[in-house]
Amino acid sequence: QQQVKQSPQSLIVQKGGIPIINCAYENTAFDYFPWYQQFPGKGPALLIAIRPDVSEKKEGRFTISFNKSAKQFSLHIMDSQPGDSATYFCAARLGAASKLTFGTGTRLQVTL
Amino acid sequence: EPEVTQTPSHQVTQMGQEVILRCVPISNHLYFYWYRQILGQKVEFLVSFYNNEISEKSEIFDDQFSVERPDGSNFTLKIRSTKLEDSAMYFCASSLQGGSSYNSPLHFGNGTRLTVT
């Protein structure tokens, strides 16, 4: 019940395309859902985050869509660029002061 | 921009040996964490630390693991007797407040790759 399921495992899109990465959770007590971006040899870095009382959050080219009833949330990357090629992790937090539970990651490759 | 620094970047050790992984969190942060990532797999929580004591730990964090903040700047993870399955990337993270939030996100270091042979 603490798991966060992420798909797809990998994704290849052309430059300018809109990759979509999906995550699903079971525990309705999760109260904060961040997305992290990780480049090879680096630690994960916070990209964007959302609370469950909001259905959409947009920051620049990155958008989170949140469907509370379906217990799903997704990351959309508008006008994707080769520099967006990285591994993306969704995560969820179970209450204030609690740890993050990460999804299994999606390796995104944006080709020219 | 302040960052979390970890040393060494890569550590190779023999099974059964003790290793200490070192981290310098962001200076004004109060909460410290260790996560690990086995190659190609998800990032897993190990332990959180606040006010000089463990605030939460996972089932992975057994008696072979310990954490310490020996001075005002360093935060260490010790593995007493390493096993082959401890081979992973270990990430230190810190935050100003507990639990990670909009106002106090987790900041991760670049990790220490531990290889146990």
PDB file of C-alpha atoms in Angstrom:
ATOM      1  CA  GLN A   1       0.000   0.000   0.000  1.00  0.00           C
ATOM      2  CA  GLN A   2       3.057   2.220   0.353  1.00  0.00           C
ATOM      3  CA  GLN A   3       4.071   1.649  -3.256  1.00  0.00           C
ATOM      4  CA  VAL A   4       4.025   4.087  -6.113  1.00  0.00           C
ATOM      5  CA  LYS A   5       3.791   2.418  -9.523  1.00  0.00           C
ATOM      6  CA  GLN A   6       5.379   4.234 -12.447  1.00  0.00           C
ATOM      7  CA  SER A   7       5.165   3.660 -16.191  1.00  0.00           C
ATOM      8  CA  PRO A   8       6.567   3.405 -18.749  1.00  0.00           C
ATOM      9  CA  GLN A   9      10.014   2.148 -17.822  1.00  0.00           C
ATOM     10  CA  SER A  10      11.532   3.932 -20.791  1.00  0.00           C
ATOM     11  CA  LEU A  11      10.353   6.386 -23.400  1.00  0.00           C
ATOM     12  CA  ILE A  12      11.794   7.767 -26.603  1.00  0.00           C
ATOM     13  CA  VAL A  13      10.302  10.883 -28.177  1.00  0.00           C
ATOM     14  CA  GLN A  14      11.371  13.249 -30.897  1.00  0.00           C
ATOM     15  CA  LYS A  15      12.339  16.826 -30.138  1.00  0.00           C
ATOM     16  CA  GLY A  16       9.194  18.879 -29.695  1.00  0.00           C
ATOM     17  CA  GLY A  17       7.098  15.904 -28.658  1.00  0.00           C
ATOM     18  CA  ILE A  18       5.158  15.637 -25.385  1.00  0.00           C
ATOM     19  CA  PRO A  19       6.298  12.682 -23.292  1.00  0.00           C
ATOM     20  CA  ILE A  20       3.852  11.605 -20.605  1.00  0.00           C
ATOM     21  CA  ILE A  21       4.920   9.614 -17.559  1.00  0.00           C
ATOM     22  CA  ASN A  22       2.298   8.064 -15.335  1.00  0.00           C
ATOM     23  CA  CYS A  23       2.203   7.121 -11.678  1.00  0.00           C
ATOM     24  CA  ALA A  24      -0.410   5.416  -9.552  1.00  0.00           C
ATOM     25  CA  TYR A  25      -0.732   4.950  -5.828  1.00  0.00           C
ATOM     26  CA  GLU A  26      -2.966   3.092  -3.386  1.00  0.00           C
ATOM     27  CA  ASN A  27      -2.608   4.936  -0.118  1.00  0.00           C
ATOM     28  CA  THR A  28      -4.996   7.897   0.035  1.00  0.00           C
ATOM     29  CA  ALA A  29      -3.037   9.290   2.988  1.00  0.00           C
ATOM     30  CA  PHE A  30      -0.224  10.405   0.666  1.00  0.00           C
ATOM     31  CA  ASP A  31      -0.268  14.197   0.846  1.00  0.00           C
ATOM     32  CA  TYR A  32       2.504  15.455  -1.425  1.00  0.00           C
ATOM     33  CA  PHE A  33       3.631  14.245  -4.837  1.00  0.00           C
ATOM     34  CA  PRO A  34       6.944  15.509  -6.219  1.00  0.00           C
ATOM     35  CA  TRP A  35       8.685  14.626  -9.459  1.00  0.00           C
ATOM     36  CA  TYR A  36      12.446  14.315  -9.512  1.00  0.00           C
ATOM     37  CA  GLN A  37      14.787  14.498 -12.498  1.00  0.00           C
ATOM     38  CA  GLN A  38      18.073  12.593 -12.439  1.00  0.00           C
ATOM     39  CA  PHE A  39      20.927  12.933 -14.905  1.00  0.00           C
ATOM     40  CA  PRO A  40      23.604  10.225 -15.100  1.00  0.00           C
ATOM     41  CA  GLY A  41      26.081  10.479 -12.247  1.00  0.00           C
ATOM     42  CA  LYS A  42      23.960  12.987 -10.361  1.00  0.00           C
ATOM     43  CA  GLY A  43      21.484  12.848  -7.519  1.00  0.00           C
ATOM     44  CA  PRO A  44      17.769  13.333  -8.086  1.00  0.00           C
ATOM     45  CA  ALA A  45      16.707  16.982  -8.277  1.00  0.00           C
ATOM     46  CA  LEU A  46      13.225  18.285  -7.553  1.00  0.00           C
ATOM     47  CA  LEU A  47      11.450  19.251 -10.763  1.00  0.00           C
ATOM     48  CA  ILE A  48       7.881  20.036  -9.788  1.00  0.00           C
ATOM     49  CA  ALA A  49       5.436  18.964  -7.074  1.00  0.00           C
ATOM     50  CA  ILE A  50       1.705  18.923  -6.394  1.00  0.00           C
ATOM     51  CA  ARG A  51      -0.710  18.493  -3.506  1.00  0.00           C
ATOM     52  CA  PRO A  52      -3.778  16.253  -3.867  1.00  0.00           C
ATOM     53  CA  ASP A  53      -6.205  19.177  -3.577  1.00  0.00           C
ATOM     54  CA  VAL A  54      -4.943  20.572  -6.896  1.00  0.00           C
ATOM     55  CA  SER A  55      -5.728  18.976 -10.275  1.00  0.00           C
ATOM     56  CA  GLU A  56      -2.938  20.562 -12.298  1.00  0.00           C
ATOM     57  CA  LYS A  57       0.358  22.320 -11.665  1.00  0.00           C
ATOM     58  CA  LYS A  58       2.422  23.930 -14.376  1.00  0.00           C
ATOM     59  CA  GLU A  59       5.979  25.191 -14.180  1.00  0.00           C
ATOM     60  CA  GLY A  60       7.514  26.222 -17.452  1.00  0.00           C
ATOM     61  CA  ARG A  61       7.342  23.264 -19.851  1.00  0.00           C
ATOM     62  CA  PHE A  62       6.526  20.785 -17.078  1.00  0.00           C
ATOM     63  CA  THR A  63       2.953  20.011 -16.013  1.00  0.00           C
ATOM     64  CA  ILE A  64       1.601  17.614 -13.418  1.00  0.00           C
ATOM     65  CA  SER A  65      -1.944  16.377 -13.871  1.00  0.00           C
ATOM     66  CA  PHE A  66      -3.505  14.875 -10.750  1.00  0.00           C
ATOM     67  CA  ASN A  67      -6.594  12.659 -10.626  1.00  0.00           C
ATOM     68  CA  LYS A  68      -7.464  12.113  -6.990  1.00  0.00           C
ATOM     69  CA  SER A  69     -10.401   9.779  -7.598  1.00  0.00           C
ATOM     70  CA  ALA A  70      -8.313   7.519  -9.831  1.00  0.00           C
ATOM     71  CA  LYS A  71      -5.279   7.826  -7.541  1.00  0.00           C
ATOM     72  CA  GLN A  72      -3.108   8.674 -10.499  1.00  0.00           C
ATOM     73  CA  PHE A  73      -0.842  11.521 -11.467  1.00  0.00           C
ATOM     74  CA  SER A  74       1.268  12.203 -14.512  1.00  0.00           C
ATOM     75  CA  LEU A  75       4.081  14.398 -15.747  1.00  0.00           C
ATOM     76  CA  HIS A  76       3.856  16.045 -19.160  1.00  0.00           C
ATOM     77  CA  ILE A  77       6.857  17.710 -20.763  1.00  0.00           C
ATOM     78  CA  MET A  78       5.849  20.222 -23.412  1.00  0.00           C
ATOM     79  CA  ASP A  79       8.112  20.909 -26.395  1.00  0.00           C
ATOM     80  CA  SER A  80      10.633  18.345 -25.177  1.00  0.00           C
ATOM     81  CA  GLN A  81      14.321  18.999 -25.831  1.00  0.00           C
ATOM     82  CA  PRO A  82      17.365  16.712 -26.001  1.00  0.00           C
ATOM     83  CA  GLY A  83      18.487  18.313 -22.716  1.00  0.00           C
ATOM     84  CA  ASP A  84      15.400  16.785 -21.052  1.00  0.00           C
ATOM     85  CA  SER A  85      16.892  13.324 -21.586  1.00  0.00           C
ATOM     86  CA  ALA A  86      17.142  11.959 -18.053  1.00  0.00           C
ATOM     87  CA  THR A  87      15.481   9.552 -15.653  1.00  0.00           C
ATOM     88  CA  TYR A  88      12.304  10.848 -14.059  1.00  0.00           C
ATOM     89  CA  PHE A  89      10.985   9.601 -10.734  1.00  0.00           C
ATOM     90  CA  CYS A  90       7.604  10.261  -9.234  1.00  0.00           C
ATOM     91  CA  ALA A  91       7.352  10.126  -5.458  1.00  0.00           C
ATOM     92  CA  ALA A  92       4.818  10.419  -2.677  1.00  0.00           C
ATOM     93  CA  ARG A  93       4.952  11.464   0.937  1.00  0.00           C
ATOM     94  CA  LEU A  94       2.888   9.988   3.740  1.00  0.00           C
ATOM     95  CA  GLY A  95       2.265  12.983   5.931  1.00  0.00           C
ATOM     96  CA  ALA A  96       4.439  15.796   7.186  1.00  0.00           C
ATOM     97  CA  ALA A  97       7.936  14.859   8.342  1.00  0.00           C
ATOM     98  CA  SER A  98       7.687  11.528   6.549  1.00  0.00           C
ATOM     99  CA  LYS A  99       9.983   9.934   4.010  1.00  0.00           C
ATOM    100  CA  LEU A 100       9.464   9.975   0.242  1.00  0.00           C
ATOM    101  CA  THR A 101       8.446   6.769  -1.507  1.00  0.00           C
ATOM    102  CA  PHE A 102       9.754   6.751  -5.071  1.00  0.00           C
ATOM    103  CA  GLY A 103       8.445   5.142  -8.211  1.00  0.00           C
ATOM    104  CA  THR A 104      10.686   2.886 -10.270  1.00  0.00           C
ATOM    105  CA  GLY A 105      11.761   5.638 -12.670  1.00  0.00           C
ATOM    106  CA  THR A 106      11.311   6.351 -16.375  1.00  0.00           C
ATOM    107  CA  ARG A 107      14.310   6.777 -18.623  1.00  0.00           C
ATOM    108  CA  LEU A 108      13.414   9.434 -21.186  1.00  0.00           C
ATOM    109  CA  GLN A 109      15.378   9.969 -24.370  1.00  0.00           C
ATOM    110  CA  VAL A 110      14.572  12.940 -26.570  1.00  0.00           C
ATOM    111  CA  THR A 111      16.009  12.574 -30.050  1.00  0.00           C
ATOM    112  CA  LEU A 112      16.722  15.268 -32.617  1.00  0.00           C
TER     113      LEU A 112
ATOM    114  CA  GLU B   1      23.514  27.665  -4.992  1.00  0.00           C
ATOM    115  CA  PRO B   2      24.360  25.630  -1.884  1.00  0.00           C
ATOM    116  CA  GLU B   3      24.583  21.913  -2.419  1.00  0.00           C
ATOM    117  CA  VAL B   4      24.944  18.635  -0.596  1.00  0.00           C
ATOM    118  CA  THR B   5      28.406  17.153  -1.081  1.00  0.00           C
ATOM    119  CA  GLN B   6      29.305  13.503  -0.710  1.00  0.00           C
ATOM    120  CA  THR B   7      32.638  11.732  -0.485  1.00  0.00           C
ATOM    121  CA  PRO B   8      34.004   9.549  -1.872  1.00  0.00           C
ATOM    122  CA  SER B   9      32.278   9.414  -5.242  1.00  0.00           C
ATOM    123  CA  HIS B  10      33.169   5.745  -5.596  1.00  0.00           C
ATOM    124  CA  GLN B  11      34.187   3.234  -2.925  1.00  0.00           C
ATOM    125  CA  VAL B  12      35.213  -0.345  -3.529  1.00  0.00           C
ATOM    126  CA  THR B  13      35.377  -2.665  -0.542  1.00  0.00           C
ATOM    127  CA  GLN B  14      35.587  -6.347   0.189  1.00  0.00           C
ATOM    128  CA  MET B  15      32.692  -8.246   1.677  1.00  0.00           C
ATOM    129  CA  GLY B  16      32.762  -8.097   5.468  1.00  0.00           C
ATOM    130  CA  GLN B  17      34.646  -4.811   5.638  1.00  0.00           C
ATOM    131  CA  GLU B  18      33.332  -1.661   7.278  1.00  0.00           C
ATOM    132  CA  VAL B  19      32.699   1.425   5.187  1.00  0.00           C
ATOM    133  CA  ILE B  20      31.861   4.985   6.111  1.00  0.00           C
ATOM    134  CA  LEU B  21      30.156   7.215   3.603  1.00  0.00           C
ATOM    135  CA  ARG B  22      30.420  10.918   4.243  1.00  0.00           C
ATOM    136  CA  CYS B  23      28.122  13.804   3.513  1.00  0.00           C
ATOM    137  CA  VAL B  24      28.133  17.519   4.125  1.00  0.00           C
ATOM    138  CA  PRO B  25      24.517  18.711   4.083  1.00  0.00           C
ATOM    139  CA  ILE B  26      23.478  22.247   3.209  1.00  0.00           C
ATOM    140  CA  SER B  27      24.597  24.368   6.120  1.00  0.00           C
ATOM    141  CA  ASN B  28      21.269  25.682   7.450  1.00  0.00           C
ATOM    142  CA  HIS B  29      19.365  22.435   6.940  1.00  0.00           C
ATOM    143  CA  LEU B  30      18.143  20.541   9.968  1.00  0.00           C
ATOM    144  CA  TYR B  31      16.939  17.223   8.574  1.00  0.00           C
ATOM    145  CA  PHE B  32      19.240  14.686   7.041  1.00  0.00           C
ATOM    146  CA  TYR B  33      18.568  11.516   5.082  1.00  0.00           C
ATOM    147  CA  TRP B  34      20.200   8.570   3.412  1.00  0.00           C
ATOM    148  CA  TYR B  35      18.628   6.932   0.389  1.00  0.00           C
ATOM    149  CA  ARG B  36      20.073   4.260  -1.833  1.00  0.00           C
ATOM    150  CA  GLN B  37      19.591   3.221  -5.430  1.00  0.00           C
ATOM    151  CA  ILE B  38      20.560  -0.229  -6.619  1.00  0.00           C
ATOM    152  CA  LEU B  39      21.659  -0.003 -10.234  1.00  0.00           C
ATOM    153  CA  GLY B  40      18.685   0.585 -12.516  1.00  0.00           C
ATOM    154  CA  GLN B  41      16.164   0.411  -9.702  1.00  0.00           C
ATOM    155  CA  LYS B  42      14.166   2.916  -7.707  1.00  0.00           C
ATOM    156  CA  VAL B  43      15.474   5.210  -5.019  1.00  0.00           C
ATOM    157  CA  GLU B  44      14.819   3.678  -1.591  1.00  0.00           C
ATOM    158  CA  PHE B  45      14.644   5.415   1.772  1.00  0.00           C
ATOM    159  CA  LEU B  46      17.072   4.230   4.430  1.00  0.00           C
ATOM    160  CA  VAL B  47      16.944   6.652   7.350  1.00  0.00           C
ATOM    161  CA  SER B  48      16.109  10.170   8.451  1.00  0.00           C
ATOM    162  CA  PHE B  49      17.924  12.056  11.185  1.00  0.00           C
ATOM    163  CA  TYR B  50      16.974  15.126  13.157  1.00  0.00           C
ATOM    164  CA  ASN B  51      18.203  16.689  16.357  1.00  0.00           C
ATOM    165  CA  ASN B  52      20.952  14.094  16.693  1.00  0.00           C
ATOM    166  CA  GLU B  53      18.705  11.104  16.565  1.00  0.00           C
ATOM    167  CA  ILE B  54      17.061   8.832  14.039  1.00  0.00           C
ATOM    168  CA  SER B  55      13.508   9.965  13.336  1.00  0.00           C
ATOM    169  CA  GLU B  56      12.529   7.226  10.892  1.00  0.00           C
ATOM    170  CA  LYS B  57      14.187   4.182   9.354  1.00  0.00           C
ATOM    171  CA  SER B  58      13.252   1.557   6.824  1.00  0.00           C
ATOM    172  CA  GLU B  59      13.425  -2.208   7.106  1.00  0.00           C
ATOM    173  CA  ILE B  60      16.615  -2.055   5.025  1.00  0.00           C
ATOM    174  CA  PHE B  61      18.328  -0.087   7.806  1.00  0.00           C
ATOM    175  CA  ASP B  62      19.198  -3.017  10.056  1.00  0.00           C
ATOM    176  CA  ASP B  63      21.822  -3.359  12.787  1.00  0.00           C
ATOM    177  CA  GLN B  64      24.605  -3.308  10.200  1.00  0.00           C
ATOM    178  CA  PHE B  65      23.849   0.340   9.473  1.00  0.00           C
ATOM    179  CA  SER B  66      24.380   3.372  11.650  1.00  0.00           C
ATOM    180  CA  VAL B  67      24.368   7.121  11.156  1.00  0.00           C
ATOM    181  CA  GLU B  68      26.147   9.870  12.969  1.00  0.00           C
ATOM    182  CA  ARG B  69      26.562  13.609  12.898  1.00  0.00           C
ATOM    183  CA  PRO B  70      30.023  13.771  14.451  1.00  0.00           C
ATOM    184  CA  ASP B  71      30.332  17.546  14.202  1.00  0.00           C
ATOM    185  CA  GLY B  72      28.355  20.540  12.995  1.00  0.00           C
ATOM    186  CA  SER B  73      28.853  19.855   9.311  1.00  0.00           C
ATOM    187  CA  ASN B  74      29.270  16.154   8.532  1.00  0.00           C
ATOM    188  CA  PHE B  75      26.686  13.389   8.391  1.00  0.00           C
ATOM    189  CA  THR B  76      27.927   9.831   7.984  1.00  0.00           C
ATOM    190  CA  LEU B  77      26.519   6.430   7.123  1.00  0.00           C
ATOM    191  CA  LYS B  78      28.442   3.421   8.412  1.00  0.00           C
ATOM    192  CA  ILE B  79      27.966  -0.124   7.208  1.00  0.00           C
ATOM    193  CA  ARG B  80      29.679  -2.426   9.690  1.00  0.00           C
ATOM    194  CA  SER B  81      30.103  -5.598   7.686  1.00  0.00           C
ATOM    195  CA  THR B  82      29.327  -5.094   4.023  1.00  0.00           C
ATOM    196  CA  LYS B  83      27.499  -7.685   1.953  1.00  0.00           C
ATOM    197  CA  LEU B  84      27.433  -8.080  -1.819  1.00  0.00           C
ATOM    198  CA  GLU B  85      23.839  -6.841  -1.855  1.00  0.00           C
ATOM    199  CA  ASP B  86      24.913  -3.540  -0.277  1.00  0.00           C
ATOM    200  CA  SER B  87      26.389  -2.561  -3.639  1.00  0.00           C
ATOM    201  CA  ALA B  88      24.403   0.511  -4.682  1.00  0.00           C
ATOM    202  CA  MET B  89      24.522   4.249  -5.098  1.00  0.00           C
ATOM    203  CA  TYR B  90      24.017   5.898  -1.724  1.00  0.00           C
ATOM    204  CA  PHE B  91      22.517   9.371  -1.707  1.00  0.00           C
ATOM    205  CA  CYS B  92      22.614  11.797   1.158  1.00  0.00           C
ATOM    206  CA  ALA B  93      19.884  14.432   1.275  1.00  0.00           C
ATOM    207  CA  SER B  94      18.973  17.322   3.500  1.00  0.00           C
ATOM    208  CA  SER B  95      16.039  19.642   4.013  1.00  0.00           C
ATOM    209  CA  LEU B  96      15.296  22.694   6.048  1.00  0.00           C
ATOM    210  CA  GLN B  97      12.150  21.186   7.507  1.00  0.00           C
ATOM    211  CA  GLY B  98      11.120  17.567   7.863  1.00  0.00           C
ATOM    212  CA  GLY B  99       9.328  15.423   5.315  1.00  0.00           C
ATOM    213  CA  SER B 100       9.968  17.331   2.104  1.00  0.00           C
ATOM    214  CA  SER B 101       7.487  19.943   0.957  1.00  0.00           C
ATOM    215  CA  TYR B 102       7.119  22.843  -1.434  1.00  0.00           C
ATOM    216  CA  ASN B 103       8.917  25.167   0.916  1.00  0.00           C
ATOM    217  CA  SER B 104      11.460  22.640   2.076  1.00  0.00           C
ATOM    218  CA  PRO B 105      12.275  20.170  -0.694  1.00  0.00           C
ATOM    219  CA  LEU B 106      14.846  17.432  -0.351  1.00  0.00           C
ATOM    220  CA  HIS B 107      18.230  18.340  -1.800  1.00  0.00           C
ATOM    221  CA  PHE B 108      20.240  15.324  -2.853  1.00  0.00           C
ATOM    222  CA  GLY B 109      23.976  14.959  -3.208  1.00  0.00           C
ATOM    223  CA  ASN B 110      25.544  13.295  -6.255  1.00  0.00           C
ATOM    224  CA  GLY B 111      25.932  10.033  -4.425  1.00  0.00           C
ATOM    225  CA  THR B 112      28.629   7.541  -3.473  1.00  0.00           C
ATOM    226  CA  ARG B 113      28.787   4.422  -5.611  1.00  0.00           C
ATOM    227  CA  LEU B 114      29.584   1.536  -3.269  1.00  0.00           C
ATOM    228  CA  THR B 115      30.875  -1.650  -4.846  1.00  0.00           C
ATOM    229  CA  VAL B 116      31.234  -4.668  -2.587  1.00  0.00           C
ATOM    230  CA  THR B 117      33.384  -7.468  -4.028  1.00  0.00           C
TER     231      THR B 117
END
